[in-house]
Coordinates of C-alpha atoms in Angstrom, one line a residue:
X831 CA -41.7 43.8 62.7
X832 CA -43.5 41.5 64.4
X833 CA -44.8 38.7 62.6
X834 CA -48.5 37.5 62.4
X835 CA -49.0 34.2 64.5
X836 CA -52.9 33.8 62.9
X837 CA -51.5 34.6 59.4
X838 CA -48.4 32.0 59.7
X839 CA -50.8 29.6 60.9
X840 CA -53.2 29.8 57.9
X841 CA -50.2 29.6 55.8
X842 CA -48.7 26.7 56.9
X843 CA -52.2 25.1 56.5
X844 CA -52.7 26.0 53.1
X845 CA -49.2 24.4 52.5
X846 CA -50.2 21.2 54.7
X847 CA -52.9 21.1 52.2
X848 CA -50.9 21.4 49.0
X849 CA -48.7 18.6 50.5
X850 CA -50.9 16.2 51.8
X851 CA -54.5 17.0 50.6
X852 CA -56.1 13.2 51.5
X853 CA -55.4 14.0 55.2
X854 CA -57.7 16.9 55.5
X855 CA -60.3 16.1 53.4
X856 CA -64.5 15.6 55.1
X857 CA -63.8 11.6 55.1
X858 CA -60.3 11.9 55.2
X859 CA -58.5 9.8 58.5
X860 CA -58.4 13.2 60.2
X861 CA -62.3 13.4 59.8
X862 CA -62.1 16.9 59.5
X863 CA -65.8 17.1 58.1
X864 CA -66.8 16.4 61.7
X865 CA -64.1 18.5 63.5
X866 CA -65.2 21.5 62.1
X867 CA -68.5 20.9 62.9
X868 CA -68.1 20.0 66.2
X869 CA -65.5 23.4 66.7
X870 CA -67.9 25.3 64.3
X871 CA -70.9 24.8 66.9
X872 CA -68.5 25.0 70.3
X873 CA -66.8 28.2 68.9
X874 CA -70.1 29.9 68.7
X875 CA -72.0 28.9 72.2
X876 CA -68.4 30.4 73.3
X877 CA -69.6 33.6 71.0
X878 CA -73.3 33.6 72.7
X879 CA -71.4 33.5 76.4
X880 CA -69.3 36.4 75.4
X881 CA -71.9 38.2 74.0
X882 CA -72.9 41.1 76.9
X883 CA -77.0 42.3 76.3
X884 CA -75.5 45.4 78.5
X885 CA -73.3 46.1 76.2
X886 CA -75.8 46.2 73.1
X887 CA -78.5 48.4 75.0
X888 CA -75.6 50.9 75.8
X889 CA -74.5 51.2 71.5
X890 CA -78.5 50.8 71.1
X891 CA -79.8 54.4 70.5
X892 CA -77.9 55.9 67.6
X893 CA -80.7 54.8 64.5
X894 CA -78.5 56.8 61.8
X895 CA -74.8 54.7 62.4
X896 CA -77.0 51.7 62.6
X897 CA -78.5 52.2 59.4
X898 CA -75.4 53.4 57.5
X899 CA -73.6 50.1 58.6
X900 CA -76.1 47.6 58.3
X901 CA -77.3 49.2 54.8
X902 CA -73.5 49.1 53.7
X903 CA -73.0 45.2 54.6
X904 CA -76.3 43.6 53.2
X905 CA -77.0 46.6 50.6
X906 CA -74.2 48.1 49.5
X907 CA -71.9 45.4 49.1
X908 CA -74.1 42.6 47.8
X909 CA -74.8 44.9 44.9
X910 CA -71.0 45.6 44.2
X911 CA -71.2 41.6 43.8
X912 CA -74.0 41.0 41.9
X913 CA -72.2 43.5 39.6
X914 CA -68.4 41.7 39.4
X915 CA -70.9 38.1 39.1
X916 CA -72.2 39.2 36.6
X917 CA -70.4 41.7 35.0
X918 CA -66.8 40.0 35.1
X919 CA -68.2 36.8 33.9
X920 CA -66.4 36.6 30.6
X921 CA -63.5 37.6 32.6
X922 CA -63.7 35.3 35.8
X923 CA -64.5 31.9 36.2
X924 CA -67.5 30.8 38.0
X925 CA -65.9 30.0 41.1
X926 CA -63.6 32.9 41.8
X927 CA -66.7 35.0 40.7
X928 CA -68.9 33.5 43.2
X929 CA -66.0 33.5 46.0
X930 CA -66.0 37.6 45.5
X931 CA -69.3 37.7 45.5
X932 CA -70.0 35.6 49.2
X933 CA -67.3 37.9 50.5
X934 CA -70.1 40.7 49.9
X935 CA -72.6 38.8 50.8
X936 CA -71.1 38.3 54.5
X937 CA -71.8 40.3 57.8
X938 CA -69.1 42.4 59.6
X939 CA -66.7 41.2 62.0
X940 CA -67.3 41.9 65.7
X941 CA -63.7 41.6 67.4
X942 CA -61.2 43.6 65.1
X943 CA -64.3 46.8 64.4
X944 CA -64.3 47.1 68.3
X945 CA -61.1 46.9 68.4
X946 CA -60.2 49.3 65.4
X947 CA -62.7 51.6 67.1
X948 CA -61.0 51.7 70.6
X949 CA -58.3 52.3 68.7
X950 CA -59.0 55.4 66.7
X951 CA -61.3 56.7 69.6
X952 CA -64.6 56.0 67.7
X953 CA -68.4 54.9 69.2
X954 CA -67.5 51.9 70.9
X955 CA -70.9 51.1 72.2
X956 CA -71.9 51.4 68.7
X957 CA -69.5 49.5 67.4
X958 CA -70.5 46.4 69.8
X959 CA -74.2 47.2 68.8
X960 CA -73.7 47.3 64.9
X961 CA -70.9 44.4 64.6
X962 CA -73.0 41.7 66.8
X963 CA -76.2 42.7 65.0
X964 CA -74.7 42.6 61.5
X965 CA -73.2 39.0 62.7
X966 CA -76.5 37.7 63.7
X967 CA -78.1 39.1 60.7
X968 CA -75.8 37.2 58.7
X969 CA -76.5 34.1 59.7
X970 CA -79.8 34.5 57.7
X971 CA -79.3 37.2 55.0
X972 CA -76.0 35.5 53.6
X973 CA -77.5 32.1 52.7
X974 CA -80.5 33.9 51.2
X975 CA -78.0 36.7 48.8
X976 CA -76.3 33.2 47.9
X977 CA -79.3 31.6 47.0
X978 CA -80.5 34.9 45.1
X979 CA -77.5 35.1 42.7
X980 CA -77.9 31.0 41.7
X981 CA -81.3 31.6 41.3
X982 CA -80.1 34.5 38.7
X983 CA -77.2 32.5 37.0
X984 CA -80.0 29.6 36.4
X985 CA -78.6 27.7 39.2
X986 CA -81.0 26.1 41.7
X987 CA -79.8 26.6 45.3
X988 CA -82.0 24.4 48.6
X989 CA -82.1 27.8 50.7
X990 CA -84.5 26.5 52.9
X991 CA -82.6 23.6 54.0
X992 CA -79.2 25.9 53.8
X993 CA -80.8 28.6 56.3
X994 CA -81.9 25.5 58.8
X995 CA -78.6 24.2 58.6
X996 CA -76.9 27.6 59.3
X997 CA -79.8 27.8 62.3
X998 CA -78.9 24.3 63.4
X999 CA -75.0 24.5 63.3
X1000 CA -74.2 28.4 64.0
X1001 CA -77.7 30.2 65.5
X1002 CA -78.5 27.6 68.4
X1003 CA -75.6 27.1 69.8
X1004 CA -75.2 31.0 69.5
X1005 CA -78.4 30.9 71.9
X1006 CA -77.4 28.0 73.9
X1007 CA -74.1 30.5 74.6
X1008 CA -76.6 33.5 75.3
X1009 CA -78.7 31.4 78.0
X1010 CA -75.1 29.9 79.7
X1011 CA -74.2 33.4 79.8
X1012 CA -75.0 34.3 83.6
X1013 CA -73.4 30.9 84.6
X1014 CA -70.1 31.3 82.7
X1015 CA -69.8 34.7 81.3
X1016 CA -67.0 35.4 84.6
X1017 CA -65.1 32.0 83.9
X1018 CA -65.2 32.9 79.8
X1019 CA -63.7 36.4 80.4
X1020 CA -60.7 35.2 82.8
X1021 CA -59.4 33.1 79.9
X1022 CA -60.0 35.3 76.8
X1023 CA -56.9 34.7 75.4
X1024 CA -57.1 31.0 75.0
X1025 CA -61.2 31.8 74.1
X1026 CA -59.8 33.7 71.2
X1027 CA -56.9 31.2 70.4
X1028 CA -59.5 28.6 70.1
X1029 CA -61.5 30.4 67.6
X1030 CA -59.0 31.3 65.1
X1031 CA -58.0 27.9 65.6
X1032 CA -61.1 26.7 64.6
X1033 CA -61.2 28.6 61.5
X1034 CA -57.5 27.5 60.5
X1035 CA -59.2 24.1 60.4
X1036 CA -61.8 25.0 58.1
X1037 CA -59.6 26.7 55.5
X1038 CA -57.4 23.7 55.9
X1039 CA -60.1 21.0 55.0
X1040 CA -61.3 23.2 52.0
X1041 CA -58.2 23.8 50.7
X1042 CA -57.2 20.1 50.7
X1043 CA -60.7 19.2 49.1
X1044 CA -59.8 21.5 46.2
X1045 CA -56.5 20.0 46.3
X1046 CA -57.6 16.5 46.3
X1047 CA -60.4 17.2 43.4
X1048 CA -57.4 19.1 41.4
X1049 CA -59.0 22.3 41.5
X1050 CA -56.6 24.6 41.8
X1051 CA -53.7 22.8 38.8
X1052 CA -56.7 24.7 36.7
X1053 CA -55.7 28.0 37.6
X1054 CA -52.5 30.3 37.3
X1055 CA -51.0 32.5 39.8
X1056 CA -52.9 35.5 37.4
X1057 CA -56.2 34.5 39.0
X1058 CA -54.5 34.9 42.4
X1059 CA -53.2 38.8 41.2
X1060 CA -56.7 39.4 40.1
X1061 CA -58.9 38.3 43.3
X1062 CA -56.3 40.2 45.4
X1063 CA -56.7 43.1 43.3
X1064 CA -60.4 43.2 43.4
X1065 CA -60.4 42.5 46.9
X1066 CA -57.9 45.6 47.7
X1067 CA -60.2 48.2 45.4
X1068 CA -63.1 46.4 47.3
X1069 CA -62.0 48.1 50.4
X1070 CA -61.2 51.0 49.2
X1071 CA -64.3 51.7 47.5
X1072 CA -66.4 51.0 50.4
X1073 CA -64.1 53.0 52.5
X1074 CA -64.3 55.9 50.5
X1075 CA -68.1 55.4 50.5
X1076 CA -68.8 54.9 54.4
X1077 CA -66.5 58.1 54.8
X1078 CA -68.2 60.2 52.3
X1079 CA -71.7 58.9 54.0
X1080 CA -70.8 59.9 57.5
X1081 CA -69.6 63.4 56.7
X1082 CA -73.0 63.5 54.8
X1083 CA -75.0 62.5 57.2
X1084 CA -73.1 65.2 59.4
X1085 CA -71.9 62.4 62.2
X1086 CA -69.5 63.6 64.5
X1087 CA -65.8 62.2 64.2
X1088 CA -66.4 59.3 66.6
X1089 CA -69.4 58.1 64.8
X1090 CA -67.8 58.4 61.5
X1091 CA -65.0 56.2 63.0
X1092 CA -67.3 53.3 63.9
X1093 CA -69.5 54.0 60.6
X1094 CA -66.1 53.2 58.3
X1095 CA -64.8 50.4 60.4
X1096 CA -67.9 48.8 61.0
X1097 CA -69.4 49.1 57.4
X1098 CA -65.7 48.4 55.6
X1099 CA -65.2 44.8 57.3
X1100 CA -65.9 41.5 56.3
X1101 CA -65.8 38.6 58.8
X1102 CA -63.4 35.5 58.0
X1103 CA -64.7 34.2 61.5
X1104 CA -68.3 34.0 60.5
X1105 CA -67.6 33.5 56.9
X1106 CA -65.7 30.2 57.5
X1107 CA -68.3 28.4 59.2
X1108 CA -71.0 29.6 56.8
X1109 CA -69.0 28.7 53.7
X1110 CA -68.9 24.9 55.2
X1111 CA -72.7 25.1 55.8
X1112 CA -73.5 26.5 52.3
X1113 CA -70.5 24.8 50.1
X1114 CA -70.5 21.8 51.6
X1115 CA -69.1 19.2 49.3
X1116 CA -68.3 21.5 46.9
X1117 CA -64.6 21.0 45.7
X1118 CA -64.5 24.3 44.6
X1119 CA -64.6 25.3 48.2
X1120 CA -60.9 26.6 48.8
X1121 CA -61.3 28.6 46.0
X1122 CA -64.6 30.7 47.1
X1123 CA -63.0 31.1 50.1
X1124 CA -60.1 33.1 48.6
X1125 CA -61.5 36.5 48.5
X1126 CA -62.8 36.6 52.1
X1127 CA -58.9 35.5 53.2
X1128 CA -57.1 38.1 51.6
X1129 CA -59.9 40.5 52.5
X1130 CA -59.4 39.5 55.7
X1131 CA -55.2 40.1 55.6
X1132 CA -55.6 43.1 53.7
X1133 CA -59.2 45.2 56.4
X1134 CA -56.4 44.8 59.2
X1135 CA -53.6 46.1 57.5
X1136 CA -55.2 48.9 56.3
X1137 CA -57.3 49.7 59.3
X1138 CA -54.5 50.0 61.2
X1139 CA -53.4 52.4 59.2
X1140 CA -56.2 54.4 59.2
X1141 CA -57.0 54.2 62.8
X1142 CA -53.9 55.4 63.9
X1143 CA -54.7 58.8 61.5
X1144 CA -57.9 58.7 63.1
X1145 CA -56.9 58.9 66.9
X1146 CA -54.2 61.5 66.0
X1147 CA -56.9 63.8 64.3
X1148 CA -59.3 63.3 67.6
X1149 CA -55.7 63.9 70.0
X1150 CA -56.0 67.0 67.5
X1151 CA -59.1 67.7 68.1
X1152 CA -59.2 67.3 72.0
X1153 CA -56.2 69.6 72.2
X1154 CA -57.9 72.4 70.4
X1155 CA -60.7 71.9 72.2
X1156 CA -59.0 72.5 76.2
X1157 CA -57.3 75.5 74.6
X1158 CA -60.3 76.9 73.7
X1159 CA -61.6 76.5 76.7
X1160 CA -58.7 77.8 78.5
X1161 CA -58.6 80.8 76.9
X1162 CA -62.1 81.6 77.0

């Protein structure tokens, strides 16, 4: 089996962390408040570049996917957390609650539902369509769920300055990308490999600095490995709740099997890659950090395991299906 470089990586950062918090800390001598930043901002010009307008305008035209998935990220989801923030809350501590609830509060991920899609022989133009939308969308309707749900506990929350901050750090820079495009969009895509090394690499770093801030602050001495269990619990019915509910959906809806391919991988994931960076923006400070950025990771582990799974079932029911079809043909 082979093993998972990206997930090996996060581990041995987590451990880094445990072992020497004070290194990776915002001020620490690493200065890993400004890193991040710096990678942050670099990571998503690089996302802009890569980002092909061709591309959208072809995944453009089907309205019903578009609505399915985009309903099912900022909708759906968010009021799945609003009920665990609220309704675990004798159960759940505040931050784990609020770590579940920003990991349904975040937009899809582009690279892995395109790729998942490909895979099982889905609507790939609409998969590029609905993924970059929902990641753009993010950028302005996570800060303003977060801010909601403090608002509701009796917690103030700046969302102004939180959204112009996300605008400043993640959105121009994403436009600066869109505007280099014509200029480097050949050079980006000779090196995608290294492109895409960079950008886990980038969020390595931030899961490294928060988890040492929470180390450093004690955070985490507070909880037992029961809390761990229980946010990898809710994450796993999490996914299968909202895969059960985009798959019921399409087949409602009537969508054909490759649309209800790109409607379940689409609407089902959450993005670690966007939710990083946003988490700095948004938590910044916080020592509690590390452990609101739980969910999301095991989330994260847990969507590509599972959609692997599933994508594989999916191409061999449209092989199936294509089969059927020629001999029908044939013997008509």
């Amino acid at each position: 089996m082979k093993i998972d470089g990206f997930l090996l990586a996060m581990l041995c950062a987590v451990v880094l962390a445990f072992v020497a918090p004070h290194l990776g800390t915002p001020d620490g001598p690493l200065h890993m408040g400004l890193v991040t930043t710096l990678g942050i901002a670099f990571v998503f010009f690089l996302h802009g570049a890569n980002l092909s307008p061709e591309a959208l305008k072809a995944g453009a035209t089907n309205w019903r996917i578009h609505v399915a998935v985009q309903a099912t990220t900022f909708i759906v989801f968010p009021l799945i957390g609003f009920t665990i923030f609220f309704g675990l809350r004798p159960v759940l501590s505040e931050e784990v609650r609020l770590g579940v609830f920003f990991l349904c509060a975040l937009s899809s991920t582009i690279s892995s539902s395109v790729a998942m899609t490909s895979l099982a022989r889905g609507n790939v133009p609409a998969a590029v369509f609905d993924a970059s939308l929902s990641g753009i969308m993010g950028m302005v309707i996570t800060p303003m769920l977060i801010a909601m749900v403090r608002a509701v506990s009796g917690q103030s929350f700046p969302i102004l300055p939180a959204i112009a901050d996300v605008a400043m750090t993640l959105l121009l820079p994403f436009a600066a990308g869109q505007i280099a495009r014509p200029l480097i969009a050949r050079w980006l895509a000779a090196r995608k490999p290294i492109i895409n090394r960079l950008d886990r690499g980038v969020i390595i770093l931030i899961v490294y600095s928060a988890f040492c801030e929470s180390t450093a602050s004690g955070l985490w001495w507070s909880y037992s490995p029961w809390v761990i269990a229980q946010i990898a619990v809710i994450a796993g019915a999490l996914l299968a709740l909202i895969l059960w509910l985009t798959t019921r959906l399409s087949r409602a809806w009537g969508f054909s099997l490759a649309d209800e391919v790109t409607t379940v991988f689409c609407g089902s994931k959450k993005s670690l890659a966007n939710g990083a960076p946003i988490a700095k923006i948004l938590f910044a400070g916080d020592p509690a950090m590390g452990m609101i950025m739980l969910p999301i990771i095991l989330y994260h582990q847990l969507q590509l395991i599972v959609c692997s799974m599933l994508a594989r079932r999916y191409a061999a029911r449209a092989e199936v299906a294509a089969t059927d079809a020629k001999e029908t043909v044939a013997v008509s």
